[in-house]
Coordinates of C-alpha atoms in Angstrom, one line a residue:
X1 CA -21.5 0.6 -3.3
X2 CA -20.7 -2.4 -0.9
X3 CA -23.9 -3.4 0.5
X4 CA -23.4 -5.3 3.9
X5 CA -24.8 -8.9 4.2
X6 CA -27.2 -10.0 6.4
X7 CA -25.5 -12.8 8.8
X8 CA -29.0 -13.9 10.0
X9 CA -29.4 -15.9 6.7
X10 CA -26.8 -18.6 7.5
X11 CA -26.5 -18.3 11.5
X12 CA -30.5 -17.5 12.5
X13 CA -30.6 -13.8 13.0
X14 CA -27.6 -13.7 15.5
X15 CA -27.3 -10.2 13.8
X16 CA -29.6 -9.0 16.1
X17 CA -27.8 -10.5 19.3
X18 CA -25.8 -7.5 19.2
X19 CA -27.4 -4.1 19.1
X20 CA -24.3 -1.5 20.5
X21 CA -21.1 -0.6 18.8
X22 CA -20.4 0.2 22.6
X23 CA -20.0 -3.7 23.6
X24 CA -16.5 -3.6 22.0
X25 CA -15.0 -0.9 23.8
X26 CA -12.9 -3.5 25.8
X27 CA -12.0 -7.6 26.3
X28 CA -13.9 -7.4 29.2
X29 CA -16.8 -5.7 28.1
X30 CA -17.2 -8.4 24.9
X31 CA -19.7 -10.6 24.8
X32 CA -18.6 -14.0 24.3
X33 CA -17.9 -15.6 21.2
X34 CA -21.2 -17.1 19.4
X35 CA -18.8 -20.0 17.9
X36 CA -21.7 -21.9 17.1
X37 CA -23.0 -18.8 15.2
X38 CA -19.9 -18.6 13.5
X39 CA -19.5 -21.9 12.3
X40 CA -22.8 -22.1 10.9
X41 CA -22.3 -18.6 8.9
X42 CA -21.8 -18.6 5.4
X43 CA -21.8 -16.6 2.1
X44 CA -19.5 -13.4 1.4
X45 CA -18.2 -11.7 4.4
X46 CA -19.0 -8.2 4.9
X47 CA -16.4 -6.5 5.7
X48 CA -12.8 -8.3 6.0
X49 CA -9.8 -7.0 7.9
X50 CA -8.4 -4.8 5.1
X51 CA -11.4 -2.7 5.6
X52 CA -9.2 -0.3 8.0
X53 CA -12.1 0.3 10.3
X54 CA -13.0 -3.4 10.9
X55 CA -9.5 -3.7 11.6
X56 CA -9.4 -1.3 14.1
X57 CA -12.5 -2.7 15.8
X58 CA -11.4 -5.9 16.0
X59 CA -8.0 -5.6 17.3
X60 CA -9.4 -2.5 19.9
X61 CA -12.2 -5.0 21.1
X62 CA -10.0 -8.2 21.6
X63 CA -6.6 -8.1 23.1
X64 CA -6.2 -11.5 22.3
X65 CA -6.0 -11.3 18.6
X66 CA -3.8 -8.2 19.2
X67 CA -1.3 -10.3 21.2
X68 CA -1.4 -13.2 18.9
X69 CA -0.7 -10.8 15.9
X70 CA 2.2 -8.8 17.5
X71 CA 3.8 -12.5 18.8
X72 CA 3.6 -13.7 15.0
X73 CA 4.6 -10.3 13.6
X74 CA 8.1 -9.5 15.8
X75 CA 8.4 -13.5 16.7
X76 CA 8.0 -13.8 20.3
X77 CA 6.5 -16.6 22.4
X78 CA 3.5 -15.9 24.1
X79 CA 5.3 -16.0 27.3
X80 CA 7.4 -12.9 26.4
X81 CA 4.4 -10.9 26.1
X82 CA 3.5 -9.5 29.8
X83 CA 1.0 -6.6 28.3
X84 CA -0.4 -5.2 25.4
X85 CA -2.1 -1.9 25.6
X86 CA -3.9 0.5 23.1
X87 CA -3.2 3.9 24.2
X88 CA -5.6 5.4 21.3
X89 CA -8.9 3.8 21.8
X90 CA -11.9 5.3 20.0
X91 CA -15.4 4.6 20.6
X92 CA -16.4 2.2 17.9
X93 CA -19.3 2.7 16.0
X94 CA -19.4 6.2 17.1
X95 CA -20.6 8.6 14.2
X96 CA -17.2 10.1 12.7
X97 CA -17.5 13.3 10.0
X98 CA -14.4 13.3 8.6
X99 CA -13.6 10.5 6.8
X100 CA -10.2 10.7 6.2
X101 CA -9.7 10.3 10.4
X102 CA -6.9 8.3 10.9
X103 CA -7.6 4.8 11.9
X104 CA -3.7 3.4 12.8
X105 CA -3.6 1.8 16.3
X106 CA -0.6 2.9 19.0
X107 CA 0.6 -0.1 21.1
X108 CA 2.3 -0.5 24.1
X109 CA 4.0 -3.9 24.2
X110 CA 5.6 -4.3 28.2
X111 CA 5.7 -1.3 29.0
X112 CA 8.4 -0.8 27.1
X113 CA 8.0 -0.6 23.3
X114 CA 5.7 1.4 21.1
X115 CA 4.4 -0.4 18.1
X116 CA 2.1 1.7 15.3
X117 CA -0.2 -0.5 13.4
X118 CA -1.8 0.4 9.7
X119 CA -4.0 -1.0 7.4
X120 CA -3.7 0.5 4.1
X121 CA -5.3 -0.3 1.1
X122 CA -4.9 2.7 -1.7
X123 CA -2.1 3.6 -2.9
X124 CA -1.6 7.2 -1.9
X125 CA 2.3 6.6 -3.3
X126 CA 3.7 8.4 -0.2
X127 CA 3.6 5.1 2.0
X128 CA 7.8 5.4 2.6
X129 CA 7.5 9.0 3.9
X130 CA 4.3 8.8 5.6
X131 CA 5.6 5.3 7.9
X132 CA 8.4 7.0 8.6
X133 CA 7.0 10.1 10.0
X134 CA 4.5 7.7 12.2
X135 CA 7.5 5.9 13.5
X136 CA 9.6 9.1 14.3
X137 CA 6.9 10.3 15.8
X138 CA 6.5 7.6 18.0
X139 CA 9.9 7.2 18.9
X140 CA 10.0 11.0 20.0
X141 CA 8.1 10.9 23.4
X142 CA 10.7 11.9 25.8
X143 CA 10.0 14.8 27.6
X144 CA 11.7 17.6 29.0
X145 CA 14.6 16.4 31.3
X146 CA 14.6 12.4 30.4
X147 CA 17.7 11.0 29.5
X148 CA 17.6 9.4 26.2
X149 CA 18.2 6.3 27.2
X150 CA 14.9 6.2 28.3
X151 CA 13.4 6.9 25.1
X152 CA 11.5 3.4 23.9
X153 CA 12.2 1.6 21.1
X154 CA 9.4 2.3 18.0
X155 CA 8.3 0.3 15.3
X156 CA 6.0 0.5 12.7
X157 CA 3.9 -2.1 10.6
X158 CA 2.1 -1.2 7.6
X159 CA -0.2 -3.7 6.1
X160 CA -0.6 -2.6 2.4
X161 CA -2.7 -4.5 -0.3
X162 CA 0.0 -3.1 -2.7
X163 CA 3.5 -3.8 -3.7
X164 CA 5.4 -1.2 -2.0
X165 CA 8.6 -1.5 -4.5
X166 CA 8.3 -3.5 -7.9
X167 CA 11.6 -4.4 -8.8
X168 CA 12.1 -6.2 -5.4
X169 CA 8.4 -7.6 -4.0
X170 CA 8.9 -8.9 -0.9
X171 CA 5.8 -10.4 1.8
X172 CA 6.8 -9.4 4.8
X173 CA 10.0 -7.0 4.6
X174 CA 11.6 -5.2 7.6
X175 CA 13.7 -2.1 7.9
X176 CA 16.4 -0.6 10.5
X177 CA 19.0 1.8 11.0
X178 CA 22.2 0.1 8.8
X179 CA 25.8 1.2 7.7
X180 CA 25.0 1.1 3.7
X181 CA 29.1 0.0 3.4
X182 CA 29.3 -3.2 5.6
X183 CA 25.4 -3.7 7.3
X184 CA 26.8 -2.7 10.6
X185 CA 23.2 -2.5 12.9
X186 CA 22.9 1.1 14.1
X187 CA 20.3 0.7 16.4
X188 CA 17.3 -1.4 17.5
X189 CA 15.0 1.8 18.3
X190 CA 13.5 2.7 14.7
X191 CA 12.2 -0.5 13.4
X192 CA 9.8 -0.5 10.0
X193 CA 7.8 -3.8 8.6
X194 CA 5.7 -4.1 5.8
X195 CA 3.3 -6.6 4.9
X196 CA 2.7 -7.0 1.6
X197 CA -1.0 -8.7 1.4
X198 CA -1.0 -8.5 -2.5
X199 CA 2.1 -10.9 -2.3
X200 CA 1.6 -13.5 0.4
X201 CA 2.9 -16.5 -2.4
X202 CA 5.9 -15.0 -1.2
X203 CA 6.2 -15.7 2.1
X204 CA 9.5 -17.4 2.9
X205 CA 9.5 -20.3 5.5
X206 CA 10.4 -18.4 8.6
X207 CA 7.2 -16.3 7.7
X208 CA 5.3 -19.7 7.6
X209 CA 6.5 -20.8 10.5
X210 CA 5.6 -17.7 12.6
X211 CA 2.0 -17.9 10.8
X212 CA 2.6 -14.6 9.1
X213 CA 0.8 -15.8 6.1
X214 CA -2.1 -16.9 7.7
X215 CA -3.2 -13.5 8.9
X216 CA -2.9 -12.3 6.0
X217 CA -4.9 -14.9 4.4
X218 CA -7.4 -13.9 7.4
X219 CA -7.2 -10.5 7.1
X220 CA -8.2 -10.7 3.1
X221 CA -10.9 -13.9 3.2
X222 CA -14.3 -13.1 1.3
X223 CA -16.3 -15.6 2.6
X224 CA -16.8 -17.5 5.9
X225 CA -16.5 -20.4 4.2
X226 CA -12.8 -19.2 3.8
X227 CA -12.8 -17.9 7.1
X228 CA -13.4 -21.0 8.8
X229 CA -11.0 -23.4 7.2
X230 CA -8.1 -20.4 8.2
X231 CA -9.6 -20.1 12.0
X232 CA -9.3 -24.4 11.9
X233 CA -5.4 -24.0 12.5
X234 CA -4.8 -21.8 14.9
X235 CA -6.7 -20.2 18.0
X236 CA -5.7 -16.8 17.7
X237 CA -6.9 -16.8 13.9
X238 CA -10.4 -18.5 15.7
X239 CA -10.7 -15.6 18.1
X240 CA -10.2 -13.2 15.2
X241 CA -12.2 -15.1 13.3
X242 CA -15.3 -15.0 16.1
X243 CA -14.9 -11.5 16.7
X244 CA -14.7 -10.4 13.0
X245 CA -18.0 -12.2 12.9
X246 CA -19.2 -10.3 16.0
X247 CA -18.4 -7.1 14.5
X248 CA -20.3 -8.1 11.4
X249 CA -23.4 -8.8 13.4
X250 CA -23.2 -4.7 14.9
X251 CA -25.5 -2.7 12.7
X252 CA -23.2 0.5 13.9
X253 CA -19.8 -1.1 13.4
X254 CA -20.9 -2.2 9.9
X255 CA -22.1 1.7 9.4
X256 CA -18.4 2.6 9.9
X257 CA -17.2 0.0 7.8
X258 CA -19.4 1.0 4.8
X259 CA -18.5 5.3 5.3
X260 CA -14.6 3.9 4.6
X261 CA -15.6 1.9 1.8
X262 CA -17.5 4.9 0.2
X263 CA -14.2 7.1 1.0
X264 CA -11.6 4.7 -0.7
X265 CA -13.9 4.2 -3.8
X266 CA -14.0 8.0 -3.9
X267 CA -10.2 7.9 -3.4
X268 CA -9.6 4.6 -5.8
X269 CA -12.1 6.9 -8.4
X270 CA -9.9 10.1 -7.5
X271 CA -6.6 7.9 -8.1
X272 CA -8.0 6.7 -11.8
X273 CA -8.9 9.8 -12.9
X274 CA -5.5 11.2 -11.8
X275 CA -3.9 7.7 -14.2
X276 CA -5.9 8.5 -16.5
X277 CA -5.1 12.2 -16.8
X278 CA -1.2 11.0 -16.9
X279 CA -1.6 8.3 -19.7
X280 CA -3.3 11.0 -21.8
X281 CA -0.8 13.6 -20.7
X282 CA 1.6 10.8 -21.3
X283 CA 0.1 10.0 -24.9
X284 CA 0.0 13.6 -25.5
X285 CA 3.7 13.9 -25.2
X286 CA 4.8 10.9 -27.0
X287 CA 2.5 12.3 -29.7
X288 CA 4.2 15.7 -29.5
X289 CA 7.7 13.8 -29.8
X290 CA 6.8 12.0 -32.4
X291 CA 5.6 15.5 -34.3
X292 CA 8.5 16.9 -33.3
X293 CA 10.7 13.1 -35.3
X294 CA 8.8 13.6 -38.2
X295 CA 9.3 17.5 -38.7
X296 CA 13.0 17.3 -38.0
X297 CA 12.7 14.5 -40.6
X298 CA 11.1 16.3 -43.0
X299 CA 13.7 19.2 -42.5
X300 CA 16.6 16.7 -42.5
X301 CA 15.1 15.1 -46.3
X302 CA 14.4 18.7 -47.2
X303 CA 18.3 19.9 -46.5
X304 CA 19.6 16.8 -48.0
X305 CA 17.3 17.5 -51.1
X306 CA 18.5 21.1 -51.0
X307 CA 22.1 19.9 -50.5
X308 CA 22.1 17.7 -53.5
X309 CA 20.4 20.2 -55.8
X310 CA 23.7 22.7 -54.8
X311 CA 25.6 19.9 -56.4
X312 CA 23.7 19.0 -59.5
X313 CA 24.1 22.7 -60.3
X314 CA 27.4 22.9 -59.4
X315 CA 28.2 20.2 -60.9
X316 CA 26.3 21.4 -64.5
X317 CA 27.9 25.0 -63.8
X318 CA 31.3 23.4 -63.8
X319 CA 30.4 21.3 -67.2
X320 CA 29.0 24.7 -68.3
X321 CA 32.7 26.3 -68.1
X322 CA 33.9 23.2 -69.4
X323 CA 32.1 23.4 -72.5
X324 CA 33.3 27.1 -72.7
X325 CA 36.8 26.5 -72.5
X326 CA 36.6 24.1 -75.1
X327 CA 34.8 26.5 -77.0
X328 CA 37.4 29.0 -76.6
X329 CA 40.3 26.9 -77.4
X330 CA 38.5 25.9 -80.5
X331 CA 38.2 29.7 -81.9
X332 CA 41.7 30.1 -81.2
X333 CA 42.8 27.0 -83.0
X334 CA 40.4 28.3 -85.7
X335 CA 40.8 32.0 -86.4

């Protein structure tokens, strides 16, 4: 089990500074950044932003870092971003039972278009249907008389700490609506991207130059140490930086943080027994077919066996009548 460290050891118990989960519900209602807290922190990180629930908290408590992520994720300036609005807040640090609560965050970027944003770190191997379903069902929030022109456009953006397809690894990868025949762009309404954070030595130079790779970088730091050299080169990745740190100082934010750790070891346990059940169903089989080789084998070597004793004693039957033909001829030459 993860156990949480203590920030107070490098920064002089600013844990304490922050005793509500409650403080983050809003920008306006955060504290301000302890940057001198944070600069002074040191040692392994608690929890980074591939823990889904840190991610959640962070983007939910500082629209800021949303902004800056959304600008370098779709490549807008920060003058083309009017608004950005959560429309599921929850109430971090609140107590939640079920564990498998889904932690995805639903954006409204101008007014106008609906982002859904997901951390996922297991491989549950149904990421392709399970985006997809998220997206349609963001796109499909038209009601009853709307023309469908007003529908907004959707997208999606899945940050997995997997490879999504082997053959063809990509870092940042996005999807639309295309003719297969001649890539004729169908629409601009369903729009999937996937950030590969196992993969980020292949981010291309557009991705570099949007600062793609930094956030990633960010998002999967272990230590402060780390942290700070990233938040150095940008002041979004700073504010995220401060406000991870923030978050790590909340005894009840860190609470949260650990009960998802505890479920994806259960699920990452849960996901090895099911591989290991499959290579020994898989050896079990090959096993079985190589059985199966060396009895077909054997009945092969038996029939060829079988086949040539038919001809040795055809062979010696056919000498047989030989002999007694000569023998016959004989007594008639000799009566």
């Amino acid at each position: 089990m993860k156990q949480p460290v203590d920030t107070s050891l490098c920064t002089g118990n600013n844990a304490s500074v922050f005793s509500s989960a409650t403080d983050y519900q809003t920008k306006s209602a955060a504290p301000p950044a302890e940057s001198s807290g944070f600069q002074n922190a040191c040692g392994q990180i608690p929890y980074n932003m591939t823990n889904d629930y840190m991610f959640r908290a962070v983007l939910q408590s500082n629209n800021k870092v949303l902004r800056g992520l959304i600008c370098s994720l779709l490549h807008l300036s920060e003058k083309a971003v009017v608004s950005v609005e959560i429309t599921n807040p929850v109430i971090l640090g609140e107590a939640v039972t079920d564990k498998e609560f889904r932690l995805d965050i639903n954006v409204v970027l101008n007014n106008h278009t609906l982002i859904n944003l997901e951390m996922q770190i297991a491989n549950k191997l149904n990421w392709q249907e399970r985006s997809v379903m998220y997206l349609c069902r963001s796109f499909d929030r038209l009601n009853r008389g709307q023309d469908y022109m007003e529908a907004k456009p959707a997208i999606h953006i899945g940050f997995l700490d997997y490879t999504l397809f082997e053959e063809t690894p990509e870092f940042y990868a996005s999807y639309k609506l295309i003719n297969v025949k001649n890539h004729q762009k169908y629409s601009d309404s369903l729009t999937l991207h996937v950030v590969d954070l196992s993969r980020i030595d292949l981010a291309t130079e557009e991705d570099r130059k949007y600062h793609i790779h930094e956030w990633a970088m960010l998002f999967k730091a272990k230590t402060w140490e780390e942290m700070k050299m990233l938040a150095a080169r940008d002041e979004y990745l700073q504010e995220a930086s401060e406000t991870i740190f923030r978050m790590s100082a909340d005894d009840l934010v860190r609470k949260r943080c650990l009960d998802r750790e505890e479920y994806y070891q259960d699920l990452r346990s849960y996901e090895r027994k099911i591989e290991l059940d499959r290579i020994e169903h898989e050896q079990d089989r090959l096993a079985h077919e190589e059985d199966k080789r060396n009895y077909e084998k054997k009945i092969e070597q038996n029939r060829i066996e079988h086949e040539q004793t038919l001809l040795a004693l055809a062979e010696r039957d056919a000498q047989i009548q030989q002999l007694q033909a000569q023998i016959e001829a004989l007594k008639k030459q000799n009566p």
